[in-house]
Amino acid sequence: MKTNSLWKDAFIRLSKDKLALVSLIIVLTYFFVAILSALGLIASNWSQEVGASNLAPSMEHFFGTDIFGRSVLLKVIRGTQVAMSVGVAASIIAIPIGVLLGALAGYFGGWIDDFVTWLYTTFSSVPNIMLLISITLILGKGIFAVYIALGATSWVTLCRLIRGEVMKHKEREYVQAAGAIGGGHFRKLFRHILPNVSHIIIINTSMQFQIAIKSEVILSYLGLGVQGEPSWGTMIDDAKLELVRGVWWQLAGATVAMFFILLAFNILSDALRDALDPKLKGK
Amino acid sequence: MTTPLLSVRDLVVEFQTGDGIVRAVNNVSFDIPLGKTIGIVGESGSGKSVTSLAVMGLLQKPAAVVPQGQILFNGLDLLTCNESKMRELRGNQISMIFQEPMTSLNPVFKVGEQIAEALRIHKKLSQKEAWEKAVHLMNQVGIPNPALSAHKFPHEMSGGQKQRVMIAMAISCEPKLLIADEPTTALDVTIQKQVLELLHKLQQEYRMSMMFITHDLGVIGDIADDVVVMYRSNVVEQNNAQKIFESATHPYTKGLLACRPKLGANPRRLLTVSDFMTEEGKEKVIPVDRVQVFDKESVADKTDHVLLEVKNLVTQFPIKGGLFGGTVDHFKAVNDVSFKIKKGKTLGLVGESGCGKTTLGRSILRLVEPASGNIIYDGKDITHVKHEELRQLRKKMQIIFQDPYSSLNPRMTIADILVEPLIIHNEGGTKAQRFEMARALIEKVGLKSNQMNRYPHEFSGGQRQRICIARALMLRPEFVICDESVSALDVSIQAQVLNLLLDLQEEFGLTYVFISHDLSVVNFIADEVGVMYAGKIIEMDKASNIYKGAKEEYTRTLLSAIPRGETKQSLASLV
Amino acid sequence: MTKYIIRRLLYMIPVLLGVSLIIFVLFNVVSGDPTAVLLGKNATARQMADLREQLGLNKSLFSQYLDIVKSAFTFDFGYSWATKQEISQMIWQGAYPSLCLSIPAFVISTVVSLLISVFVAYYRGKGIDLFVRVCCIAGMSISALAYILFFQWFFAYKLGWFEISGFEEGFPNFISYIALPAIIWIVLSIGPDVRFFRTVILDEIYQDYVRTARSKGLSEITILLHHVLRNAMIPIITYVVIQIPSLILGALLLENFFSIPGLGGMTLNALNSSDFPVMKAMAIISSVGYIIFGLISDILYTVADPRIKFK
C-alpha cells in the first residue's frame, strides 16, 4: 500500500511538471557554479588579462573580453556568485525574522499582533528602493551592506503572509483538538500550525530570491554594491559607455545570465504554488 | 403514456484525471414526465450531480467527456446542441438551484438585479419591468418586504433567504424543468422544511417538472413522484416513490431507507447499507434480532453517580465597536444553562445553528472560558482550574469535532496523531507500547492497522471521523463531547458512526454529551434531550417524552420539520 | 464608515512616527559624523564644529528626531548640503518633469494591461493565453537596466527616432523627450501587471456564482465583463492605487539614463554626493505618499466591496 505525505505528493506533482523540473535544474546549476566560484575553484583568476581589449565573442572567448582584456565569461561567473550570495543572505536574514514575528503575531494576537502589524506597516511604508539605497549608503557601500538592506526589506512580505495564515489555522479544528488533548501553546504553534503554513516560506523565498537578484544588480549598477569585484550590475554599468562603440557583449553576458536564473525562479515559483498550495488544487 | 419532458438515455460521463479516465456516470437512463418531480438519490460521488450538470450543459470541458448517450428535452437532444442554443434554454426553459446558497450568488450585485438579469435576456423585459417582476417573484418565494429586500446584497440575507432568492431566480422565466441539487442540505431543519414546501408549491403552480437531487431519501418522501437511486455511477433502482418506500427491491435502497434513525422506535443499533449487501453488491440476510425495536428506558440505570453538573453557565463574546474598536457589549452565546449527567448516560443537545450548543460544549471542556456559573466534574468544581490540573482534566474529558476534514492535522500520519496524546501526558510506556495501543484502538474503530502510516487526506470522511474518535479515546477518557460529529456525513455513513459510538460507550462505560441539529439522531442516541434556543436550554426531558409530548412550541416545530419519507414502512418488512 | 476612516486616519500617526524613526536611526544615528565627508580631509576641528552647529547636529538626538517628525508634517526639509538650495523648492521643481513622464506612462500601461488580461482570460487555456503568459514571464526576467540601455541605444542612438536625453518644459515640447522613457516604462510594467490581473480574474472565474450566471443562460462575454470583472476590480483597484505614490518618486533609473531633471534623478544625485537632507526628504515624502495612498486604497476597497461592513 503506498502512502504519501503532502510534501511527497507535492514533490510528485512537481516532478511531473517538466518545465518546473528544468527550472529546478537551472537553479541548482547556478548554485553549483556560485559555490565553485566562492570556493575559488573556478573564475578565481578573473582579473587576469586573457587577450586584447574588447574582443568580440569567439570560440576562444565565449563572451568576449572587456576593456582590460579580461574574460567576460569569468566576470559573469563571479557575478553569479555575488547574485546568488545576495539571495541566500537575504533569505537567511528574512526567514527567521518574518516567520517568528508573523507566527507570534498571528497566534497570540493582542498587543504582540498590534506591535508586529505596526512594525511591518512602517517598514512597507518606506518605498523599497529608498530603503535599499539609504541602508547601503549609510552602512558603507559594499556587499555586506547589500545583504543587510535586502534582509531588512524582504522579511516584511513573509511576516504578513505567515501572520494571516497562522490566524486562519489557529481556528481550525485540528488545532482545537490539539488543545483538547492537553497540548500547550508551544506544541500547537510549532508542532501543528507551522508545518501547515511552511509551504508559504518556500513559495515566498522563491519569489524573494528574484527580487534580491534584481535589487543587487540595480544597487551594484548605482555603485552601492560589491566593490572591486565584478557583478552583473557593474558589468551593465560598464556597458553603458561601451554600447555606442559597438561593444555589446558585457551587456549581453550579464543580461543572459540574469535572464535564465530569473526565468527559472519565475517558473519555479508558479509551479511551487500550484504544487504546495492546496487551495489552488484542481484549477 | 405521453412523451416525457426530459429523457436521459444511456448517459455516460467520464472525467480525464491525472490518474487516467474515471467514469462518473455509467449508462444512466431515466425519464421526467411533464409536471412531475423526480428524486435522484445517492451518496456523495455516486454521479448524481454530474448527471444534472450534463443536463444543464455545464460540465467542465475539456476534462469531462460524454462518449455515449442522449439527453432528450422535448425531443431535442441537448448533447448535440451548440453553446448558443444551450444558452437560450438555460435559465429560460431549464433552470437550476445549487447546494451552497452562500457562494452561489454574486456578492457585489443586489439580489433584485440578479433575479432581473435572466428576465432581461430571455424575456427581453426593460430594466424597470424586470425589476418589478423580480420584486413580485421575491414576494412569491416568501421573502418579507420584497420591495426593500430587492435592494439588499447577498451577505445581508440569511442562508434560507438566499436560497429563496436562488429559487426566485430559477423560476423567473417560468422554466419547464427545474433542477435542484441538494438545495436544502446546507440549511437548518426548520428552514429546510419551509424551502421544501415552497419548491413543492411552486412546482404545482407553474406546472414544472422537477429533478430533485439529494443524499437523503427521507427529504424527498413528501414531494417526489418517482425516485431514481444511484450507487457508484449506476442507477440501481427506479420506481414510483410510494413503491420505493413500501417495497424497495435493491439492497442498497433498503439500506438507505433503514439507516436513517426514526423518531420513536429504533433497533438497538441502526441498520446500515452493509447489513443489506456485501462489498460486491450481493444481497445479505439480516438476522431478525437486528431489527427488533429496542427500548432504552427498559434498561435500569447502573448507577446514580452524577458525573457532570453544569450550573448557571454563561459564556459570552465581546462585541467590538466604537472609535478604537473597544468592547461595547457582550453577546451571551450560552446564557444561564444548567444540567446534570449520570455516569454512562448520554445527554443530547439539539438546536439550530447559532443557538450556542457548540459554545456550550467547548465551555464545558474549558476550550472557551465561561464568564460565570460552575462546571462540576466528578464532584470537583473545574470552572477555574489552571495549568497542570487542567492538563490532567484533559485525560478524562475529550471532544470529537464536526468537520472530519479540518480536525486532523494534514501533515501528520495516523499513528502520530493517535500517539500524540500519550506523548503529551507522558503515558503508555515505550514507543512500541504506545504504538501498540494506537493499533488496538484503530482496529476497534473499524479501520485496518496497516493504514496507520497513512495521512488523513487518504481517508474518506467517515473513516476520518473514526480516526477522530480513536484519538479522543487514546487517553481512556470517561466523558466525551460529540459536537455535530455525524452532521457532515452522508446518512448511510452517519448510521455506521452512530453505531460505533454506542458500541464504544458500552465497552468503555463512556458518558456522552451529544450535540446535533438533527432531533432524530439525538433521539436515537441520547437518554435525555435538551433543546437549545438562543443560548438557553428551553426544554429538557427523557428522549421518549420529548418525542411523544414536547411542551414547548419550538420543540414541536423542530419535530415537525424532520423529513418523514420513511413513514409507512415497518422495519420488519425490510428483512 | 466615517468611524473606519477616522480610525484609519489616526493609525497614520504611529506609522508616520515609525517611518521617522527608521529614517532617524539610519541618517542620524548609524551614519556617524558627516562633516568630515563634507569638508574633506583638510578641515580643522573648528570648521567641523561650526558646520555641526549649522546643520543642527549638536542638538540632542531626541530633538533631531522631533525635527524629522516635524518635517513630515510641514514639508520643511531645510537646505541641501550639495546645492545649498531649499529642498522643498527643489522638490517642487523636480515634480513637474517627473509627473510628465510617470502619469501618462502609468495610465497607458494600466489600461493596456487590463485589456490584455481580459482578453487572455476569455481565451484561457488556449494558445494565445499561453503565448501571453510566456511573454510576461520572459519579459519580467530581463533586467530593467538592459531594457533601458538597449532601447536608448537602438531607438534613440541607432535609429534616431527619439531624443537621446534631456528635457524641455511645456506641452508639447516635452513629448519628444519623455516618449522613449515612457515606452520603456510601459514595457516594464505590462509583464507583472498582466500576470497579476489575469490571476485575479481567473480566481473569480472558478467561483460558484459564475456557475449560477451560466445556469441563467448568460453568454461568456457578459459573465466575464459584468459578473467577473466587477468582482476582480476590487483587488485590481487596490493594486493600482497603491502604485500611485511611486509616481511621485519618479522613475529613478529612467530619469537618470535620460537626464530628466525630475525627483528620481535628484535622489540619485543626492545619493552620489551623500546629500543626506535631500535623501531624508525624499524618503519622508515618498513614505507619506505611500501612507496616504494606502489609506485611499483601503477606503476604495471597502467602497467597492459591499460585503465589508463597518462596525
Short mmCIF file of N, CA and C in Angstrom, two decimals, chain B residues 281-377:
data_model
loop_
_atom_site.label_atom_id
_atom_site.label_comp_id
_atom_site.label_asym_id
_atom_site.label_seq_id
_atom_site.Cartn_x
_atom_site.Cartn_y
_atom_site.Cartn_z
N GLY B 281 -21.83 -6.02 -3.66
CA GLY B 281 -23.18 -5.69 -4.09
C GLY B 281 -24.16 -6.85 -3.98
N LYS B 282 -23.72 -7.96 -3.37
CA LYS B 282 -24.62 -9.11 -3.21
C LYS B 282 -25.53 -8.88 -2.00
N GLU B 283 -26.75 -9.35 -2.12
CA GLU B 283 -27.70 -9.19 -1.03
C GLU B 283 -27.35 -10.09 0.15
N LYS B 284 -27.55 -9.54 1.38
CA LYS B 284 -27.26 -10.32 2.59
C LYS B 284 -28.56 -10.59 3.34
N VAL B 285 -28.53 -11.59 4.18
CA VAL B 285 -29.70 -11.85 5.02
C VAL B 285 -29.46 -11.22 6.39
N ILE B 286 -30.46 -10.50 6.87
CA ILE B 286 -30.28 -9.81 8.14
C ILE B 286 -30.87 -10.64 9.26
N PRO B 287 -30.09 -10.86 10.34
CA PRO B 287 -30.64 -11.60 11.47
C PRO B 287 -31.81 -10.82 12.09
N VAL B 288 -32.81 -11.54 12.53
CA VAL B 288 -34.05 -10.92 13.00
C VAL B 288 -33.81 -9.97 14.17
N ASP B 289 -32.89 -10.37 15.08
CA ASP B 289 -32.71 -9.53 16.26
C ASP B 289 -32.14 -8.16 15.93
N ARG B 290 -31.57 -8.00 14.72
CA ARG B 290 -31.03 -6.70 14.35
C ARG B 290 -32.12 -5.66 14.13
N VAL B 291 -33.34 -6.12 13.86
CA VAL B 291 -34.39 -5.14 13.55
C VAL B 291 -35.38 -4.98 14.70
N GLN B 292 -35.16 -5.76 15.78
CA GLN B 292 -36.11 -5.64 16.88
C GLN B 292 -35.99 -4.26 17.54
N VAL B 293 -37.15 -3.68 17.79
CA VAL B 293 -37.17 -2.36 18.40
C VAL B 293 -36.66 -2.46 19.83
N PHE B 294 -35.83 -1.48 20.20
CA PHE B 294 -35.16 -1.52 21.49
C PHE B 294 -35.65 -0.36 22.34
N ASP B 295 -36.01 -0.63 23.56
CA ASP B 295 -36.48 0.43 24.45
C ASP B 295 -35.38 0.75 25.46
N LYS B 296 -34.74 1.90 25.24
CA LYS B 296 -33.63 2.30 26.10
C LYS B 296 -34.02 2.36 27.56
N GLU B 297 -35.26 2.86 27.77
CA GLU B 297 -35.66 3.11 29.15
C GLU B 297 -35.96 1.84 29.94
N SER B 298 -36.04 0.72 29.22
CA SER B 298 -36.27 -0.54 29.94
C SER B 298 -35.00 -0.97 30.67
N VAL B 299 -33.86 -0.44 30.22
CA VAL B 299 -32.61 -0.81 30.88
C VAL B 299 -32.47 0.04 32.16
N ALA B 300 -32.31 -0.64 33.28
CA ALA B 300 -32.22 0.08 34.55
C ALA B 300 -30.89 0.83 34.64
N ASP B 301 -30.91 1.98 35.26
CA ASP B 301 -29.68 2.74 35.47
C ASP B 301 -28.71 1.91 36.30
N LYS B 302 -27.47 1.84 35.85
CA LYS B 302 -26.49 1.07 36.60
C LYS B 302 -26.04 1.84 37.83
N THR B 303 -26.05 3.12 37.74
CA THR B 303 -25.53 3.94 38.83
C THR B 303 -26.28 5.26 38.91
N ASP B 304 -26.27 5.85 40.06
CA ASP B 304 -26.87 7.17 40.22
C ASP B 304 -25.80 8.24 40.30
N HIS B 305 -24.57 7.85 40.07
CA HIS B 305 -23.45 8.75 40.21
C HIS B 305 -23.53 9.85 39.15
N VAL B 306 -23.60 11.12 39.60
CA VAL B 306 -23.63 12.23 38.65
C VAL B 306 -22.20 12.57 38.25
N LEU B 307 -21.88 12.41 36.97
CA LEU B 307 -20.50 12.65 36.54
C LEU B 307 -20.25 14.13 36.28
N LEU B 308 -21.22 14.76 35.65
CA LEU B 308 -21.01 16.17 35.31
C LEU B 308 -22.25 16.99 35.68
N GLU B 309 -21.99 18.12 36.32
CA GLU B 309 -23.09 19.02 36.59
C GLU B 309 -22.69 20.42 36.15
N VAL B 310 -23.58 21.05 35.41
CA VAL B 310 -23.34 22.42 34.94
C VAL B 310 -24.38 23.30 35.61
N LYS B 311 -23.89 24.37 36.26
CA LYS B 311 -24.82 25.25 37.00
C LYS B 311 -24.73 26.66 36.47
N ASN B 312 -25.84 27.18 36.00
CA ASN B 312 -25.97 28.58 35.58
C ASN B 312 -24.80 29.08 34.73
N LEU B 313 -24.40 28.26 33.79
CA LEU B 313 -23.23 28.62 32.98
C LEU B 313 -23.54 29.74 31.99
N VAL B 314 -22.65 30.73 31.94
CA VAL B 314 -22.77 31.82 30.96
C VAL B 314 -21.43 31.94 30.23
N THR B 315 -21.47 31.95 28.91
CA THR B 315 -20.26 32.22 28.13
C THR B 315 -20.58 33.34 27.17
N GLN B 316 -19.74 34.36 27.15
CA GLN B 316 -20.06 35.50 26.30
C GLN B 316 -18.86 35.91 25.44
N PHE B 317 -19.17 36.55 24.33
CA PHE B 317 -18.14 37.07 23.45
C PHE B 317 -18.28 38.59 23.36
N PRO B 318 -17.16 39.30 23.35
CA PRO B 318 -17.25 40.75 23.27
C PRO B 318 -17.74 41.20 21.89
N ILE B 319 -18.53 42.25 21.87
CA ILE B 319 -18.91 42.88 20.60
C ILE B 319 -18.05 44.13 20.48
N LYS B 320 -17.24 44.15 19.43
CA LYS B 320 -16.32 45.28 19.26
C LYS B 320 -17.03 46.42 18.57
N GLY B 321 -16.63 47.62 18.90
CA GLY B 321 -17.23 48.78 18.24
C GLY B 321 -16.53 50.03 18.70
N GLY B 322 -17.15 51.15 18.44
CA GLY B 322 -16.57 52.41 18.90
C GLY B 322 -15.39 52.81 18.05
N LEU B 323 -14.85 53.96 18.34
CA LEU B 323 -13.78 54.54 17.53
C LEU B 323 -12.51 53.70 17.58
N PHE B 324 -12.18 53.16 18.74
CA PHE B 324 -10.92 52.43 18.86
C PHE B 324 -11.13 50.92 18.93
N GLY B 325 -12.31 50.49 18.47
CA GLY B 325 -12.56 49.06 18.42
C GLY B 325 -12.60 48.42 19.79
N GLY B 326 -13.00 49.17 20.79
CA GLY B 326 -13.10 48.60 22.13
C GLY B 326 -14.36 47.76 22.26
N THR B 327 -14.48 47.07 23.38
CA THR B 327 -15.65 46.24 23.62
C THR B 327 -16.81 47.13 24.07
N VAL B 328 -17.90 47.08 23.32
CA VAL B 328 -19.03 47.92 23.69
C VAL B 328 -20.12 47.12 24.38
N ASP B 329 -20.16 45.81 24.11
CA ASP B 329 -21.20 44.99 24.70
C ASP B 329 -20.75 43.54 24.65
N HIS B 330 -21.56 42.66 25.24
CA HIS B 330 -21.24 41.24 25.15
C HIS B 330 -22.41 40.48 24.55
N PHE B 331 -22.06 39.48 23.75
CA PHE B 331 -23.08 38.60 23.22
C PHE B 331 -23.04 37.31 24.03
N LYS B 332 -24.16 36.98 24.67
CA LYS B 332 -24.18 35.79 25.52
C LYS B 332 -24.52 34.57 24.67
N ALA B 333 -23.50 33.83 24.24
CA ALA B 333 -23.72 32.65 23.40
C ALA B 333 -24.35 31.54 24.23
N VAL B 334 -23.91 31.42 25.48
CA VAL B 334 -24.54 30.47 26.41
C VAL B 334 -25.06 31.31 27.56
N ASN B 335 -26.34 31.21 27.82
CA ASN B 335 -26.97 32.13 28.77
C ASN B 335 -27.69 31.35 29.87
N ASP B 336 -27.00 31.16 31.00
CA ASP B 336 -27.63 30.56 32.16
C ASP B 336 -28.13 29.14 31.89
N VAL B 337 -27.19 28.25 31.63
CA VAL B 337 -27.55 26.87 31.32
C VAL B 337 -27.18 25.97 32.50
N SER B 338 -28.09 25.08 32.89
CA SER B 338 -27.83 24.13 33.96
C SER B 338 -28.30 22.74 33.54
N PHE B 339 -27.52 21.72 33.86
CA PHE B 339 -27.99 20.33 33.67
C PHE B 339 -27.06 19.37 34.40
N LYS B 340 -27.49 18.11 34.52
CA LYS B 340 -26.68 17.06 35.14
C LYS B 340 -26.64 15.86 34.21
N ILE B 341 -25.53 15.12 34.24
CA ILE B 341 -25.48 13.85 33.50
C ILE B 341 -24.98 12.77 34.43
N LYS B 342 -25.67 11.63 34.39
CA LYS B 342 -25.21 10.49 35.18
C LYS B 342 -24.16 9.74 34.39
N LYS B 343 -23.31 9.07 35.12
CA LYS B 343 -22.22 8.29 34.50
C LYS B 343 -22.79 7.23 33.56
N GLY B 344 -22.20 7.11 32.40
CA GLY B 344 -22.59 6.09 31.45
C GLY B 344 -23.79 6.45 30.61
N LYS B 345 -24.31 7.67 30.79
CA LYS B 345 -25.51 8.07 30.04
C LYS B 345 -25.13 9.06 28.93
N THR B 346 -26.11 9.35 28.09
CA THR B 346 -25.88 10.30 27.02
C THR B 346 -26.90 11.43 27.11
N LEU B 347 -26.37 12.66 27.14
CA LEU B 347 -27.25 13.81 27.08
C LEU B 347 -27.19 14.36 25.66
N GLY B 348 -28.34 14.51 25.02
CA GLY B 348 -28.37 15.10 23.68
C GLY B 348 -28.72 16.56 23.78
N LEU B 349 -27.97 17.38 23.05
CA LEU B 349 -28.31 18.81 22.97
C LEU B 349 -28.68 19.10 21.53
N VAL B 350 -29.88 19.63 21.34
CA VAL B 350 -30.33 19.85 19.97
C VAL B 350 -30.71 21.31 19.81
N GLY B 351 -30.45 21.84 18.64
CA GLY B 351 -30.80 23.23 18.38
C GLY B 351 -30.27 23.61 17.02
N GLU B 352 -30.70 24.77 16.50
CA GLU B 352 -30.28 25.17 15.17
C GLU B 352 -29.01 25.99 15.22
N SER B 353 -28.44 26.30 14.07
CA SER B 353 -27.16 27.00 14.08
C SER B 353 -27.28 28.33 14.80
N GLY B 354 -26.29 28.64 15.60
CA GLY B 354 -26.29 29.90 16.34
C GLY B 354 -27.00 29.84 17.67
N CYS B 355 -27.47 28.65 18.09
CA CYS B 355 -28.20 28.59 19.36
C CYS B 355 -27.25 28.47 20.55
N GLY B 356 -25.94 28.28 20.29
CA GLY B 356 -24.99 28.25 21.39
C GLY B 356 -24.59 26.86 21.83
N LYS B 357 -25.02 25.83 21.10
CA LYS B 357 -24.74 24.47 21.55
C LYS B 357 -23.25 24.13 21.44
N THR B 358 -22.61 24.60 20.38
CA THR B 358 -21.18 24.33 20.23
C THR B 358 -20.36 25.06 21.29
N THR B 359 -20.72 26.33 21.55
CA THR B 359 -20.01 27.09 22.58
C THR B 359 -20.18 26.43 23.94
N LEU B 360 -21.38 25.91 24.20
CA LEU B 360 -21.63 25.21 25.47
C LEU B 360 -20.67 24.03 25.62
N GLY B 361 -20.56 23.23 24.56
CA GLY B 361 -19.68 22.07 24.60
C GLY B 361 -18.24 22.47 24.89
N ARG B 362 -17.79 23.52 24.19
CA ARG B 362 -16.40 23.94 24.36
C ARG B 362 -16.17 24.59 25.72
N SER B 363 -17.22 25.22 26.27
CA SER B 363 -17.07 25.82 27.61
C SER B 363 -16.91 24.73 28.66
N ILE B 364 -17.65 23.65 28.51
CA ILE B 364 -17.56 22.57 29.49
C ILE B 364 -16.12 22.04 29.54
N LEU B 365 -15.50 21.94 28.36
CA LEU B 365 -14.13 21.43 28.31
C LEU B 365 -13.11 22.51 28.62
N ARG B 366 -13.58 23.74 28.83
CA ARG B 366 -12.71 24.87 29.09
C ARG B 366 -11.82 25.21 27.89
N LEU B 367 -12.30 24.89 26.69
CA LEU B 367 -11.59 25.34 25.48
C LEU B 367 -11.98 26.79 25.23
N VAL B 368 -13.14 27.18 25.74
CA VAL B 368 -13.58 28.57 25.76
C VAL B 368 -13.82 28.88 27.23
N GLU B 369 -13.42 30.07 27.67
CA GLU B 369 -13.58 30.37 29.09
C GLU B 369 -14.98 30.89 29.39
N PRO B 370 -15.69 30.22 30.29
CA PRO B 370 -17.01 30.71 30.67
C PRO B 370 -16.90 31.99 31.50
N ALA B 371 -17.94 32.82 31.46
CA ALA B 371 -17.90 34.09 32.18
C ALA B 371 -18.37 33.91 33.62
N SER B 372 -19.40 33.07 33.80
CA SER B 372 -19.85 32.81 35.17
C SER B 372 -20.54 31.46 35.22
N GLY B 373 -20.90 31.02 36.42
CA GLY B 373 -21.50 29.71 36.58
C GLY B 373 -20.46 28.69 37.00
N ASN B 374 -20.87 27.45 37.17
CA ASN B 374 -19.96 26.41 37.63
C ASN B 374 -20.05 25.17 36.77
N ILE B 375 -18.90 24.53 36.61
CA ILE B 375 -18.86 23.21 35.97
C ILE B 375 -18.30 22.27 37.03
N ILE B 376 -19.10 21.30 37.41
CA ILE B 376 -18.65 20.38 38.45
C ILE B 376 -18.49 19.00 37.84
N TYR B 377 -17.24 18.54 37.82
CA TYR B 377 -16.97 17.24 37.21
C TYR B 377 -16.56 16.26 38.28
#
